XYZ file of C-alpha atoms in Angstrom:
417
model
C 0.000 0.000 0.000
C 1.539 3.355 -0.630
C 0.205 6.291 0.539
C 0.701 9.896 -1.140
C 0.286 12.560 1.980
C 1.208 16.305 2.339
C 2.922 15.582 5.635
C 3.108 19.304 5.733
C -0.218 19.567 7.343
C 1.228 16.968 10.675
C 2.524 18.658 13.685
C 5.892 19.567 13.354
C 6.814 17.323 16.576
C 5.894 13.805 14.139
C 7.798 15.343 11.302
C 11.459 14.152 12.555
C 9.363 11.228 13.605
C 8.168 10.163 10.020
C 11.600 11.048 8.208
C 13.459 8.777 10.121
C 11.062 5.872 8.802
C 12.757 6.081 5.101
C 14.912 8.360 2.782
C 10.798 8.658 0.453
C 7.597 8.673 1.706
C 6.773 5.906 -0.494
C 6.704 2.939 1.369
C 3.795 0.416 3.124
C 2.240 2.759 5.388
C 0.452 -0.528 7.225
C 4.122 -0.720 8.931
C 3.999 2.204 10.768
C 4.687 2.153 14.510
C 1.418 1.879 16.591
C 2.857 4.419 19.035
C 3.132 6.611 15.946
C -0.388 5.789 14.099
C -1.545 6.145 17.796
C 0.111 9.734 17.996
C -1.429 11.130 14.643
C -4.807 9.649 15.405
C -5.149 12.148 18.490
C -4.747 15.339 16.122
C -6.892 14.422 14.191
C -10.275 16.139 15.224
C -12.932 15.350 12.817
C -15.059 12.122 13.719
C -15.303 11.408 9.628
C -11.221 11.555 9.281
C -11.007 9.371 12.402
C -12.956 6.696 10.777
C -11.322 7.018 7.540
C -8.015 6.737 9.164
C -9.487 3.499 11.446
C -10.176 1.864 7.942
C -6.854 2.353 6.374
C -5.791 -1.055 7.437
C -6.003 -3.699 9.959
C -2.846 -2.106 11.860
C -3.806 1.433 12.059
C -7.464 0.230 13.192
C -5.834 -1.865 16.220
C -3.132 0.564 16.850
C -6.329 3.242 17.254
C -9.168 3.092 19.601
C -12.632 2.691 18.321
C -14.067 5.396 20.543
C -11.498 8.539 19.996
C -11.280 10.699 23.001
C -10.473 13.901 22.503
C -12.835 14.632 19.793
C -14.218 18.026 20.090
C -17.911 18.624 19.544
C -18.783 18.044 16.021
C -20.536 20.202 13.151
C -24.377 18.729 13.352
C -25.679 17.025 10.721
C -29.074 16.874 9.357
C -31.116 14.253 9.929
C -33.237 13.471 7.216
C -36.849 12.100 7.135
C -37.243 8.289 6.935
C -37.270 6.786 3.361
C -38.888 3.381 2.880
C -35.882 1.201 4.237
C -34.487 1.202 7.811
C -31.566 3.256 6.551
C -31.480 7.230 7.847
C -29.926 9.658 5.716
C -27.081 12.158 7.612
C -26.360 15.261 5.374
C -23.127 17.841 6.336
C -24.326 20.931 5.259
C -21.069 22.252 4.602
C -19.889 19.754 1.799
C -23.403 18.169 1.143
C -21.938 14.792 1.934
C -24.333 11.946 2.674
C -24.116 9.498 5.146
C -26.396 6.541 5.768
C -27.063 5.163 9.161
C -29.024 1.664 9.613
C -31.526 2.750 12.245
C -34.586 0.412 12.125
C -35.830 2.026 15.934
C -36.251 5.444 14.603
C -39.213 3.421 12.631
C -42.742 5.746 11.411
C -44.292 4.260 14.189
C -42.022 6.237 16.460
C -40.962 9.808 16.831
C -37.854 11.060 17.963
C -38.160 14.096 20.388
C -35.171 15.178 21.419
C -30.854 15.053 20.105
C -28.253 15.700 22.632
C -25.111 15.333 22.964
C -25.229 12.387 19.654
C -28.255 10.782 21.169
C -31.442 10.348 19.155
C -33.962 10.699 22.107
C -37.211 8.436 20.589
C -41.089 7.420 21.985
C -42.677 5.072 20.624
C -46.466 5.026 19.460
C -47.837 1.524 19.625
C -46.068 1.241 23.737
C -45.364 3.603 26.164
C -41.702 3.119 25.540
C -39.133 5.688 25.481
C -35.314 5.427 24.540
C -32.045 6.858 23.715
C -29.917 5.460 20.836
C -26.705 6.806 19.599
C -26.809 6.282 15.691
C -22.743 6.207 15.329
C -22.397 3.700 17.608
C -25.985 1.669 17.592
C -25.955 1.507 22.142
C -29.730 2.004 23.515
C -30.656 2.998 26.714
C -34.028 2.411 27.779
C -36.168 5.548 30.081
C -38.628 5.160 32.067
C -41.764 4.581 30.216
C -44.540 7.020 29.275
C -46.687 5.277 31.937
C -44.355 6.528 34.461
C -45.215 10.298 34.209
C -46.904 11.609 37.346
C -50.029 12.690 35.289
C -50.439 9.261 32.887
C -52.900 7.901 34.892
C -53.484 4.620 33.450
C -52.655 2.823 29.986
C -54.510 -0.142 28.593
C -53.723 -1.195 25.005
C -57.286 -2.809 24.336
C -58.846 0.679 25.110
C -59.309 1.406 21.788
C -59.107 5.335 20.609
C -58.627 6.010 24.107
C -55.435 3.983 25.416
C -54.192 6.396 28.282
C -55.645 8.579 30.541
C -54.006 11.527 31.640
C -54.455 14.339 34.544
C -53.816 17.919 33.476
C -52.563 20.510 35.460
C -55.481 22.086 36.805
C -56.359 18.053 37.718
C -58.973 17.315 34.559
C -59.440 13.921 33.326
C -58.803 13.352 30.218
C -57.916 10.699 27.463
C -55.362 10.365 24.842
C -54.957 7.503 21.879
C -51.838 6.016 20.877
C -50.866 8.559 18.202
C -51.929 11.733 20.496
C -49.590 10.595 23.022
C -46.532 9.669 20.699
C -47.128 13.274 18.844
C -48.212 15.337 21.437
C -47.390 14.190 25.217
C -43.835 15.181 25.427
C -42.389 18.244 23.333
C -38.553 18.252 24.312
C -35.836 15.780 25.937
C -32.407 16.415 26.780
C -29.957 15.302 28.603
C -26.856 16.236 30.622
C -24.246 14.308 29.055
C -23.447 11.306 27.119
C -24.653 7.935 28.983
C -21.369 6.061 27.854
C -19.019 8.958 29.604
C -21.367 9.226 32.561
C -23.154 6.769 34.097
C -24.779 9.519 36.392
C -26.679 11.226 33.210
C -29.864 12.984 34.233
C -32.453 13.623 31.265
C -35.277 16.818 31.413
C -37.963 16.261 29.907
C -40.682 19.307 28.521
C -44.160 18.003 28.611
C -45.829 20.129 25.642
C -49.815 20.031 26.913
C -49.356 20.557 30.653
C -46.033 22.805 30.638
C -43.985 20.766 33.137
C -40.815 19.944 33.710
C -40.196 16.580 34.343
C -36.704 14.796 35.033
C -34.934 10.952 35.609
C -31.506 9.762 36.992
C -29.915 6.897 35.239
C -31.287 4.031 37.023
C -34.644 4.849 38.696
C -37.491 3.869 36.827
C -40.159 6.964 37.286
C -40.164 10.477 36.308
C -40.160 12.998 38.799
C -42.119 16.884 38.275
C -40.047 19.993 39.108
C -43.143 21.476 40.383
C -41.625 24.848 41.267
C -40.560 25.328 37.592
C -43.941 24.647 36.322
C -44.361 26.132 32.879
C -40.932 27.202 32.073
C -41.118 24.951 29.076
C -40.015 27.366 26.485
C -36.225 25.714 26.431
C -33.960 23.650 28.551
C -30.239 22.912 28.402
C -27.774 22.229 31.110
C -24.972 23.842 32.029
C -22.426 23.154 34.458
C -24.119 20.513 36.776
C -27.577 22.785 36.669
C -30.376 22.557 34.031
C -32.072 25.779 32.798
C -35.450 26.256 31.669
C -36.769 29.694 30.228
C -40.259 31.011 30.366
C -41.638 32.717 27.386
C -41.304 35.526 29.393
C -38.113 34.896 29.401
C -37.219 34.342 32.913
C -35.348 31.535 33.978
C -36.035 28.607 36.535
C -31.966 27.218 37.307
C -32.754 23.567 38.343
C -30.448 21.715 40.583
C -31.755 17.952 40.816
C -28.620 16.456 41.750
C -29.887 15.868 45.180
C -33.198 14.037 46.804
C -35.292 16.825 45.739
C -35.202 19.323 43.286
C -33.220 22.958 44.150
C -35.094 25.596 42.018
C -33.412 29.917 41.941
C -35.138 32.289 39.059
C -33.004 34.881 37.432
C -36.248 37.210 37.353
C -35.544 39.745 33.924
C -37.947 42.139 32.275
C -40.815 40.542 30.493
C -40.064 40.207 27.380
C -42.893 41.054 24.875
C -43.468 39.077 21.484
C -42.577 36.659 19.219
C -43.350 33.087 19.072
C -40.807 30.522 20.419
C -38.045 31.003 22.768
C -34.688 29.214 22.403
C -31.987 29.192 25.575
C -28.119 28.763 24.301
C -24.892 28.820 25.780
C -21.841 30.023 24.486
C -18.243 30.071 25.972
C -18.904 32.901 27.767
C -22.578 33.726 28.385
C -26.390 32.929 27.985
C -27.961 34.063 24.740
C -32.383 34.117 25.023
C -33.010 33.573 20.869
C -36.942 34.767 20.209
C -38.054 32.804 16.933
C -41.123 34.928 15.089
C -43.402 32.632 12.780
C -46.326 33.666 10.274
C -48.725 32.436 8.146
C -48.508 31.734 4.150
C -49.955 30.037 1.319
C -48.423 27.669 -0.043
C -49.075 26.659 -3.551
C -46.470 23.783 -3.904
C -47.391 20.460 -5.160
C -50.810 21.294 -7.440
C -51.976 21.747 -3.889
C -53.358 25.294 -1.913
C -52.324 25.018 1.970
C -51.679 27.484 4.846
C -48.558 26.851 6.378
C -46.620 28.905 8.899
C -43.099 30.039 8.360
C -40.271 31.811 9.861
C -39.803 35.381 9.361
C -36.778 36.433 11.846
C -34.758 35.739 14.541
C -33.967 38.242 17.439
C -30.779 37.663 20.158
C -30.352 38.814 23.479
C -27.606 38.244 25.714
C -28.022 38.318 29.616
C -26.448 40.538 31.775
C -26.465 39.571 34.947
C -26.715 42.960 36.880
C -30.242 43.888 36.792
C -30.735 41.049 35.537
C -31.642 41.923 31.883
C -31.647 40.589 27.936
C -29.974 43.056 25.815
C -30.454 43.087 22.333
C -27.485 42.403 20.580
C -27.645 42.906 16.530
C -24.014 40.700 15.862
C -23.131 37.306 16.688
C -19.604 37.693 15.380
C -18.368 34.052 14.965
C -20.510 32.311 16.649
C -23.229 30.057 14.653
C -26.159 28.933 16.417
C -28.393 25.278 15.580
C -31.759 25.042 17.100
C -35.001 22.819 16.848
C -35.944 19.912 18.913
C -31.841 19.448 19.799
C -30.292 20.597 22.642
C -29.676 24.430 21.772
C -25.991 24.661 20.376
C -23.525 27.649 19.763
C -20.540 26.861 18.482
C -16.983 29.264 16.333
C -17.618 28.881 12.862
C -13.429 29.537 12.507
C -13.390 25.718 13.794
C -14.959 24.561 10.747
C -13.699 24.895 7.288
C -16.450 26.277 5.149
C -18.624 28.045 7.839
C -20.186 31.506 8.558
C -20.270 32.598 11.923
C -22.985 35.135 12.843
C -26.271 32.848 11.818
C -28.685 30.442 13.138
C -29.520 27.669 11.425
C -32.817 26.233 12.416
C -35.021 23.108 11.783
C -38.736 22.952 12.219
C -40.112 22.077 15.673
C -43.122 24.100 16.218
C -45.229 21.374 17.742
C -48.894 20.749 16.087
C -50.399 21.249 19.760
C -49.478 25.143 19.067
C -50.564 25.895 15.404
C -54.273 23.950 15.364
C -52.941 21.657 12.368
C -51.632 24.588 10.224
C -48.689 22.612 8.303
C -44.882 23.911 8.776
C -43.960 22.609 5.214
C -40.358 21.665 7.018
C -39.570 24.920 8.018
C -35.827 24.934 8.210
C -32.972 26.996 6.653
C -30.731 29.992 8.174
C -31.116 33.012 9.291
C -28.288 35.794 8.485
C -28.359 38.578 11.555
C -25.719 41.156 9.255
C -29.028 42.291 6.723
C -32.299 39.364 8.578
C -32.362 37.307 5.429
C -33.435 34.122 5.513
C -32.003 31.349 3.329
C -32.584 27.432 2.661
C -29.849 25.132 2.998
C -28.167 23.808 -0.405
C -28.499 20.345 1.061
C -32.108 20.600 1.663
C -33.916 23.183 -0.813
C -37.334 24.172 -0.614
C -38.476 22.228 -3.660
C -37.228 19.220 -2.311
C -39.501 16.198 -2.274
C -38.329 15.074 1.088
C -40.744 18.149 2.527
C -43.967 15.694 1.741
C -41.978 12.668 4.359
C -42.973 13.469 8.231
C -40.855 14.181 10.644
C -38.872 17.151 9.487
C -35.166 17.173 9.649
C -33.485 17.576 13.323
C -30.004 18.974 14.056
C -27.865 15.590 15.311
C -24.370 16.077 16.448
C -22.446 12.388 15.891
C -20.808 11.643 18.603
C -19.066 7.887 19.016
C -18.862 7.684 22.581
């Protein structure tokens, strides 16, 4: 095997290394020290050159863990609707490649509802099951089951049209069929980090009709309600060992549920007036609130007349702590943003080749419970804060045919560990 390289781009510390091997860099590459291979395969820090590099040979995949370590957190991909096999398309919207992912449990009789941190999040219609996969590396974790919400009353399969019977809020009884519950029950999951680095992951749940928050420790087999937190349902992401949920207000309900009970603080801002979703990021160095305004449209695609919402604009604020306050800002510099039913991301456009910083790309998760069946005709694309413009992805035009295939596309970031 010979192997033509510019050995240029290695760090300079493997270049004495590598000359020292032979007088040409012609030679059977498969003989290569494993302490070397081993050295280059920690610089690299893209999960698709790490697999290419795995799959060289049989010596530079043994000299190479399967699960890479110091990976940093990966460009998202798209997740694409489900075509007629068990195969999932993955689409980088930087270079448009393609990848396909065997993933029979993400099936049309289930729904995924949440990605974080390279977990598909997924509840299932026909059961009240609910459970984590991670695509890359096909490991499941099962949740507690629908039936183990505080407010799911009681399930029985051969009730017919009316399978579980939930409490609301204000304590009404009330049913729900199979499909109600799989679509409607539970709007958001996250969770606080990877289940195969921590075996202490805790995962939030957003329950879409009653507004709670609801959350469960690896292990325990119920669901427990934040009850102080009640309807901040907007957003949640966690930060730091805390979870934080954001009222469409904008106010935020810090969570600590590390403990016996749940620890709930509110950093109490301004109201903040307008717009119709709310979005809670992180960056490096501060919380951004991300207001998401939607309107209605005919659409005229497909021989067909329907109304369908769409998004119109995007506005940022950043929160400063004394006061506390949001404040506007108009620039996010290089910072790109991904939201939709994944875990709120920022991350530095400079740390991917082929990026834009200041611009939030967005998928469509504007749950049916809020728009009275009006369609959202996969409302997805990005949104450019230098001149508001709003633009569809080159991977995933607005003509495409994949818009008539339910669900929409959902931000996933591939992570193999």
């Amino acid at each position: 095997m010979s192997v033509d390289h510019d050995w240029s781009e290695l760090p300079p510390e493997l270049h004495h290394d590598l000359s020292e091997l032979s007088p040409e860099l012609h030679r059977d590459w498969s003989e290569l020290p494993p302490e070397l291979l081993h050295t280059i395969a920690n610089y690299l820090i893209n999960l698709t050159d790490y697999l290419h590099f795995r799959a060289v040979c049989s010596t530079w995949r043994s000299s190479t863990p399967a699960t890479p370590i110091n990976l940093p957190c990966q460009l998202p991909w798209l997740m694409l609707p489900k075509n007629r096999s068990n195969r999932r398309g993955f689409i980088n919207f930087v270079d448009n490649k393609l990848h396909f992912l065997n993933l029979p449990e993400a099936s049309n009789r289930r729904r995924r509802c949440g990605s974080s941190h390279g977990w598909l999040i997924i509840v299932d219609e026909s059961s009240p099951l609910i459970l984590m996969i991670n695509p890359i590396t096909k490991v499941t974790f099962n949740l507690p089951p629908v039936t183990q919400f505080p407010n799911v009353l009681n399930f029985d399969f051969y009730s017919v049209g009316r399978e579980y019977t939930v409490r609301s809020s204000d304590g009404e009884v009330y049913t729900r069929n199979l499909k109600e519950m799989c679509d409607l029950f539970i709007r958001k999951v996250v969770i606080s980090s990877s289940p195969s680095r921590d075996p202490n992951f805790i995962v939030m749940a957003i329950l879409n009709e009653t507004g709670e928050l609801s959350y469960c420790k690896n292990g325990e087999n119920l669901w427990n309600f934040i009850d102080e937190a009640r309807f901040y349902a907007e957003d949640v992401i966690y930060f730091q060992g805390l979870f934080y949920a954001v009222h469409k207000s904008g106010e935020i309900a810090v969570c600590d549920v590390t403990g016996d009970s749940p620890i709930v603080s509110f950093i109490e801002t301004p109201r903040q007036i307008g717009g119709d979703m709310q979005y809670l990021v992180r960056t490096n160095d501060e919380f951004l609130l991300v207001t998401r305004y939607l309107e209605l449209d005919l659409d005229a695609a497909y021989h067909q007349l329907d109304v369908v919402y769409k998004t119109v604009e995007f506005c940022v604020f950043r929160l400063v702590l004394e006061g506390p306050r949001w404040e506007k800002i108009n620039c996010l510099g290089d910072k790109m943003l991904f939201l939709g039913e994944n875990s709120s991301l920022a991350l530095l456009a400079s740390d991917f080749p082929g990026c834009v910083g200041n611009r939030i790309y967005f998928t469509d998760d504007y749950c049916e419970a809020n728009y009275d069946g009006v369609n959202g005709n996969h409302d997805l694309g990005y949104y450019k804060l230098e001149d508001g413009s709003i633009e569809a992805l080159s991977c995933y035009p607005r003509n495409s045919h994949s818009m008539l295939r339910w669900p929409p596309p959902i931000w996933f970031t591939p992570n193999p560990c």
